[in-house]
């Protein structure tokens, strides 16, 4: 599996599908999810305000048809309440994303780590446990995720990914590549 950490902005990355996360109690939306919501004229926020989506744990919404964006589709995944986002949920989020991508027939996806943009979330811990879940679910596929990362979080993301790579080296060889901004 090839894992990319890309610190360039969303406008510099081209991908078919963008995976985004949000918590049920995260208002306003933060990180890349908040930025994309703003760029899409609050399309996600309007769905939340209408009660169509809520961010409950395991919720999945596929949105397509964006003309002015560097991606063809958007896969939104709910993380439940922030207070319940522990290491088990981090791993399950990785499994859920991998499972969804395999079912959609996608090999590449661009995504931030869950909790991106929320200061009290430890990026290294999220990176370690999220990737662990993703690899376990996608170990026999040719999935190649591209993690969109703020340059200030790149070292912590890489640290978390390296911990997972070391702990799973017998399960699956993985190349972790950092793309500089």
PDB file of C-alpha atoms in Angstrom:
ATOM      1  CA  UNK A   1       0.000   0.000   0.000  1.00  0.00           C
ATOM      2  CA  UNK A   2       1.260   3.451  -0.895  1.00  0.00           C
ATOM      3  CA  UNK A   3       0.285   6.164   1.581  1.00  0.00           C
ATOM      4  CA  UNK A   4       0.837   9.804   0.669  1.00  0.00           C
ATOM      5  CA  UNK A   5       0.949  12.729   3.082  1.00  0.00           C
ATOM      6  CA  UNK A   6       0.310  15.846   1.001  1.00  0.00           C
ATOM      7  CA  UNK A   7       0.856  19.262   2.561  1.00  0.00           C
ATOM      8  CA  UNK A   8      -0.157  21.225  -0.502  1.00  0.00           C
ATOM      9  CA  UNK A   9      -3.543  22.903  -0.403  1.00  0.00           C
ATOM     10  CA  UNK A  10      -6.726  21.264  -1.660  1.00  0.00           C
ATOM     11  CA  UNK A  11      -6.496  23.270  -4.896  1.00  0.00           C
ATOM     12  CA  UNK A  12      -3.150  21.639  -5.764  1.00  0.00           C
ATOM     13  CA  UNK A  13      -4.419  18.075  -5.399  1.00  0.00           C
ATOM     14  CA  UNK A  14      -6.541  16.304  -7.968  1.00  0.00           C
ATOM     15  CA  UNK A  15      -8.641  13.358  -6.899  1.00  0.00           C
ATOM     16  CA  UNK A  16     -11.837  11.604  -7.857  1.00  0.00           C
ATOM     17  CA  UNK A  17     -13.208  11.400  -4.357  1.00  0.00           C
ATOM     18  CA  UNK A  18     -12.660  13.552  -1.309  1.00  0.00           C
ATOM     19  CA  UNK A  19     -13.366  11.959   2.070  1.00  0.00           C
ATOM     20  CA  UNK A  20     -14.415  14.349   4.842  1.00  0.00           C
ATOM     21  CA  UNK A  21     -15.429  13.945   8.474  1.00  0.00           C
ATOM     22  CA  UNK A  22     -17.601  15.764  10.942  1.00  0.00           C
ATOM     23  CA  UNK A  23     -18.743  15.283  14.514  1.00  0.00           C
ATOM     24  CA  UNK A  24     -22.390  15.408  15.537  1.00  0.00           C
ATOM     25  CA  UNK A  25     -21.604  18.246  17.957  1.00  0.00           C
ATOM     26  CA  UNK A  26     -19.165  20.169  15.752  1.00  0.00           C
ATOM     27  CA  UNK A  27     -20.678  23.505  14.832  1.00  0.00           C
ATOM     28  CA  UNK A  28     -19.463  25.321  12.883  1.00  0.00           C
ATOM     29  CA  UNK A  29     -17.669  22.726  10.788  1.00  0.00           C
ATOM     30  CA  UNK A  30     -13.892  22.984  11.147  1.00  0.00           C
ATOM     31  CA  UNK A  31     -10.742  22.099   9.244  1.00  0.00           C
ATOM     32  CA  UNK A  32     -10.971  20.993   5.634  1.00  0.00           C
ATOM     33  CA  UNK A  33     -14.638  20.060   6.065  1.00  0.00           C
ATOM     34  CA  UNK A  34     -15.435  23.637   7.089  1.00  0.00           C
ATOM     35  CA  UNK A  35     -13.368  25.098   4.268  1.00  0.00           C
ATOM     36  CA  UNK A  36     -15.029  22.922   1.624  1.00  0.00           C
ATOM     37  CA  UNK A  37     -18.464  23.638   3.072  1.00  0.00           C
ATOM     38  CA  UNK A  38     -17.773  27.357   2.721  1.00  0.00           C
ATOM     39  CA  UNK A  39     -16.494  26.916  -0.861  1.00  0.00           C
ATOM     40  CA  UNK A  40     -19.583  24.873  -1.735  1.00  0.00           C
ATOM     41  CA  UNK A  41     -21.835  27.704  -0.566  1.00  0.00           C
ATOM     42  CA  UNK A  42     -22.566  25.914   2.738  1.00  0.00           C
ATOM     43  CA  UNK A  43     -24.018  22.831   1.024  1.00  0.00           C
ATOM     44  CA  UNK A  44     -23.067  20.589   3.961  1.00  0.00           C
ATOM     45  CA  UNK A  45     -24.249  23.042   6.614  1.00  0.00           C
ATOM     46  CA  UNK A  46     -27.599  23.376   4.845  1.00  0.00           C
ATOM     47  CA  UNK A  47     -28.048  19.585   4.964  1.00  0.00           C
ATOM     48  CA  UNK A  48     -27.247  19.656   8.691  1.00  0.00           C
ATOM     49  CA  UNK A  49     -29.621  22.551   9.391  1.00  0.00           C
ATOM     50  CA  UNK A  50     -32.387  20.798   7.433  1.00  0.00           C
ATOM     51  CA  UNK A  51     -31.903  17.668   9.557  1.00  0.00           C
ATOM     52  CA  UNK A  52     -30.959  15.572   6.519  1.00  0.00           C
ATOM     53  CA  UNK A  53     -27.597  14.663   8.051  1.00  0.00           C
ATOM     54  CA  UNK A  54     -26.360  14.954  11.611  1.00  0.00           C
ATOM     55  CA  UNK A  55     -22.877  13.454  11.940  1.00  0.00           C
ATOM     56  CA  UNK A  56     -24.020  10.471  13.998  1.00  0.00           C
ATOM     57  CA  UNK A  57     -21.454   7.690  14.315  1.00  0.00           C
ATOM     58  CA  UNK A  58     -21.220   5.717  11.064  1.00  0.00           C
ATOM     59  CA  UNK A  59     -23.351   8.071   8.964  1.00  0.00           C
ATOM     60  CA  UNK A  60     -22.213   8.166   5.323  1.00  0.00           C
ATOM     61  CA  UNK A  61     -23.296  10.600   2.643  1.00  0.00           C
ATOM     62  CA  UNK A  62     -22.025  10.631  -0.956  1.00  0.00           C
ATOM     63  CA  UNK A  63     -22.400  13.975  -2.742  1.00  0.00           C
ATOM     64  CA  UNK A  64     -21.581  14.466  -6.441  1.00  0.00           C
ATOM     65  CA  UNK A  65     -21.991  17.059  -9.186  1.00  0.00           C
ATOM     66  CA  UNK A  66     -19.672  19.856  -8.100  1.00  0.00           C
ATOM     67  CA  UNK A  67     -18.503  21.792 -11.143  1.00  0.00           C
ATOM     68  CA  UNK A  68     -15.893  24.142  -9.679  1.00  0.00           C
ATOM     69  CA  UNK A  69     -14.031  21.707  -7.425  1.00  0.00           C
ATOM     70  CA  UNK A  70     -10.856  19.626  -7.867  1.00  0.00           C
ATOM     71  CA  UNK A  71     -12.800  16.432  -7.095  1.00  0.00           C
ATOM     72  CA  UNK A  72     -15.781  14.609  -8.594  1.00  0.00           C
ATOM     73  CA  UNK A  73     -17.434  13.428  -5.408  1.00  0.00           C
ATOM     74  CA  UNK A  74     -17.489  14.017  -1.697  1.00  0.00           C
ATOM     75  CA  UNK A  75     -17.893  11.244   0.873  1.00  0.00           C
ATOM     76  CA  UNK A  76     -18.958  12.674   4.239  1.00  0.00           C
ATOM     77  CA  UNK A  77     -18.673  10.431   7.270  1.00  0.00           C
ATOM     78  CA  UNK A  78     -20.136  11.080  10.700  1.00  0.00           C
ATOM     79  CA  UNK A  79     -17.953  10.596  13.769  1.00  0.00           C
ATOM     80  CA  UNK A  80     -20.588  10.966  16.514  1.00  0.00           C
ATOM     81  CA  UNK A  81     -19.947  13.217  19.527  1.00  0.00           C
ATOM     82  CA  UNK A  82     -16.393  14.534  19.985  1.00  0.00           C
ATOM     83  CA  UNK A  83     -16.239  13.190  23.539  1.00  0.00           C
ATOM     84  CA  UNK A  84     -16.679   9.618  22.276  1.00  0.00           C
ATOM     85  CA  UNK A  85     -13.868   9.825  19.704  1.00  0.00           C
ATOM     86  CA  UNK A  86     -11.413   7.429  21.317  1.00  0.00           C
ATOM     87  CA  UNK A  87      -8.760   5.092  19.872  1.00  0.00           C
ATOM     88  CA  UNK A  88     -11.336   2.393  19.098  1.00  0.00           C
ATOM     89  CA  UNK A  89     -13.472   4.880  17.143  1.00  0.00           C
ATOM     90  CA  UNK A  90     -10.363   6.130  15.324  1.00  0.00           C
ATOM     91  CA  UNK A  91      -9.617   2.581  14.144  1.00  0.00           C
ATOM     92  CA  UNK A  92     -13.257   1.994  13.225  1.00  0.00           C
ATOM     93  CA  UNK A  93     -13.289   5.231  11.205  1.00  0.00           C
ATOM     94  CA  UNK A  94     -10.328   3.886   9.210  1.00  0.00           C
ATOM     95  CA  UNK A  95     -12.104   0.577   8.632  1.00  0.00           C
ATOM     96  CA  UNK A  96     -15.309   2.328   7.628  1.00  0.00           C
ATOM     97  CA  UNK A  97     -13.564   4.604   5.128  1.00  0.00           C
ATOM     98  CA  UNK A  98     -11.666   1.669   3.571  1.00  0.00           C
ATOM     99  CA  UNK A  99     -14.816  -0.451   3.373  1.00  0.00           C
ATOM    100  CA  UNK A 100     -16.747   2.374   1.688  1.00  0.00           C
ATOM    101  CA  UNK A 101     -13.983   2.982  -0.842  1.00  0.00           C
ATOM    102  CA  UNK A 102     -13.765  -0.703  -1.740  1.00  0.00           C
ATOM    103  CA  UNK A 103     -17.564  -0.875  -2.176  1.00  0.00           C
ATOM    104  CA  UNK A 104     -17.453   2.239  -4.370  1.00  0.00           C
ATOM    105  CA  UNK A 105     -14.650   0.712  -6.456  1.00  0.00           C
ATOM    106  CA  UNK A 106     -12.210   3.528  -5.656  1.00  0.00           C
ATOM    107  CA  UNK A 107      -8.477   2.997  -5.398  1.00  0.00           C
ATOM    108  CA  UNK A 108      -7.492   6.518  -4.423  1.00  0.00           C
ATOM    109  CA  UNK A 109      -9.107   9.035  -2.143  1.00  0.00           C
ATOM    110  CA  UNK A 110      -7.942  12.363  -0.788  1.00  0.00           C
ATOM    111  CA  UNK A 111      -8.841  13.045   2.829  1.00  0.00           C
ATOM    112  CA  UNK A 112      -7.738  14.792   5.968  1.00  0.00           C
ATOM    113  CA  UNK A 113      -7.471  12.779   9.152  1.00  0.00           C
ATOM    114  CA  UNK A 114     -10.631  12.700  11.267  1.00  0.00           C
ATOM    115  CA  UNK A 115     -10.653  15.634  13.671  1.00  0.00           C
ATOM    116  CA  UNK A 116      -8.580  17.817  11.352  1.00  0.00           C
ATOM    117  CA  UNK A 117      -8.783  21.440  12.463  1.00  0.00           C
ATOM    118  CA  UNK A 118      -9.884  20.704  16.032  1.00  0.00           C
ATOM    119  CA  UNK A 119      -7.079  21.769  18.359  1.00  0.00           C
ATOM    120  CA  UNK A 120      -7.740  19.401  21.265  1.00  0.00           C
ATOM    121  CA  UNK A 121      -7.390  16.291  19.092  1.00  0.00           C
ATOM    122  CA  UNK A 122      -3.926  14.661  19.053  1.00  0.00           C
ATOM    123  CA  UNK A 123      -3.018  14.268  15.373  1.00  0.00           C
ATOM    124  CA  UNK A 124      -0.329  11.644  16.014  1.00  0.00           C
ATOM    125  CA  UNK A 125      -2.756   9.399  17.909  1.00  0.00           C
ATOM    126  CA  UNK A 126      -5.470   9.808  15.275  1.00  0.00           C
ATOM    127  CA  UNK A 127      -2.964   9.063  12.482  1.00  0.00           C
ATOM    128  CA  UNK A 128      -1.729   5.912  14.215  1.00  0.00           C
ATOM    129  CA  UNK A 129      -5.121   4.392  14.986  1.00  0.00           C
ATOM    130  CA  UNK A 130      -6.935   5.553  11.851  1.00  0.00           C
ATOM    131  CA  UNK A 131      -4.276   4.060   9.577  1.00  0.00           C
ATOM    132  CA  UNK A 132      -4.305   0.850  11.616  1.00  0.00           C
ATOM    133  CA  UNK A 133      -8.031   0.433  10.926  1.00  0.00           C
ATOM    134  CA  UNK A 134      -7.685   1.427   7.279  1.00  0.00           C
ATOM    135  CA  UNK A 135      -4.897  -1.098   6.640  1.00  0.00           C
ATOM    136  CA  UNK A 136      -6.741  -3.910   8.414  1.00  0.00           C
ATOM    137  CA  UNK A 137      -9.824  -3.367   6.247  1.00  0.00           C
ATOM    138  CA  UNK A 138      -7.987  -2.762   2.961  1.00  0.00           C
ATOM    139  CA  UNK A 139      -5.012  -5.111   3.333  1.00  0.00           C
ATOM    140  CA  UNK A 140      -5.834  -7.162   0.235  1.00  0.00           C
ATOM    141  CA  UNK A 141      -6.768  -4.237  -2.001  1.00  0.00           C
ATOM    142  CA  UNK A 142      -4.727  -1.721  -3.980  1.00  0.00           C
ATOM    143  CA  UNK A 143      -6.089   1.271  -2.073  1.00  0.00           C
ATOM    144  CA  UNK A 144      -3.713   4.266  -2.089  1.00  0.00           C
ATOM    145  CA  UNK A 145      -4.926   7.016   0.249  1.00  0.00           C
ATOM    146  CA  UNK A 146      -3.709  10.598  -0.026  1.00  0.00           C
ATOM    147  CA  UNK A 147      -3.849  12.361   3.333  1.00  0.00           C
ATOM    148  CA  UNK A 148      -4.292  16.109   3.058  1.00  0.00           C
ATOM    149  CA  UNK A 149      -2.354  17.595   5.910  1.00  0.00           C
ATOM    150  CA  UNK A 150      -1.617  21.056   7.207  1.00  0.00           C
ATOM    151  CA  UNK A 151       2.169  21.616   6.987  1.00  0.00           C
ATOM    152  CA  UNK A 152       2.225  22.222  10.758  1.00  0.00           C
ATOM    153  CA  UNK A 153       0.737  18.752  11.368  1.00  0.00           C
ATOM    154  CA  UNK A 154       2.914  16.824   8.902  1.00  0.00           C
ATOM    155  CA  UNK A 155       5.503  15.603  11.427  1.00  0.00           C
ATOM    156  CA  UNK A 156       2.847  14.411  13.892  1.00  0.00           C
ATOM    157  CA  UNK A 157       0.949  12.666  11.080  1.00  0.00           C
ATOM    158  CA  UNK A 158       4.114  10.981   9.863  1.00  0.00           C
ATOM    159  CA  UNK A 159       4.979   9.885  13.414  1.00  0.00           C
ATOM    160  CA  UNK A 160       1.565   8.257  13.860  1.00  0.00           C
ATOM    161  CA  UNK A 161       1.771   6.531  10.479  1.00  0.00           C
ATOM    162  CA  UNK A 162       5.293   5.245  11.203  1.00  0.00           C
ATOM    163  CA  UNK A 163       4.110   3.732  14.508  1.00  0.00           C
ATOM    164  CA  UNK A 164       1.405   1.850  12.616  1.00  0.00           C
ATOM    165  CA  UNK A 165       3.826   0.766   9.911  1.00  0.00           C
ATOM    166  CA  UNK A 166       6.190  -0.699  12.517  1.00  0.00           C
ATOM    167  CA  UNK A 167       3.419  -2.501  14.397  1.00  0.00           C
ATOM    168  CA  UNK A 168       1.909  -3.957  11.208  1.00  0.00           C
ATOM    169  CA  UNK A 169       5.048  -4.672   9.177  1.00  0.00           C
ATOM    170  CA  UNK A 170       4.365  -8.401   9.088  1.00  0.00           C
ATOM    171  CA  UNK A 171       0.760  -7.827   7.963  1.00  0.00           C
ATOM    172  CA  UNK A 172       1.299  -5.458   5.082  1.00  0.00           C
ATOM    173  CA  UNK A 173       4.255  -3.611   3.650  1.00  0.00           C
ATOM    174  CA  UNK A 174       3.434   0.072   3.310  1.00  0.00           C
ATOM    175  CA  UNK A 175       5.310   2.956   1.728  1.00  0.00           C
ATOM    176  CA  UNK A 176       4.687   6.296   3.405  1.00  0.00           C
ATOM    177  CA  UNK A 177       5.591   9.212   1.167  1.00  0.00           C
ATOM    178  CA  UNK A 178       5.471  12.860   2.178  1.00  0.00           C
ATOM    179  CA  UNK A 179       4.773  15.352  -0.597  1.00  0.00           C
ATOM    180  CA  UNK A 180       6.307  18.723   0.251  1.00  0.00           C
ATOM    181  CA  UNK A 181       4.395  21.941  -0.229  1.00  0.00           C
TER     182      UNK A 181
END
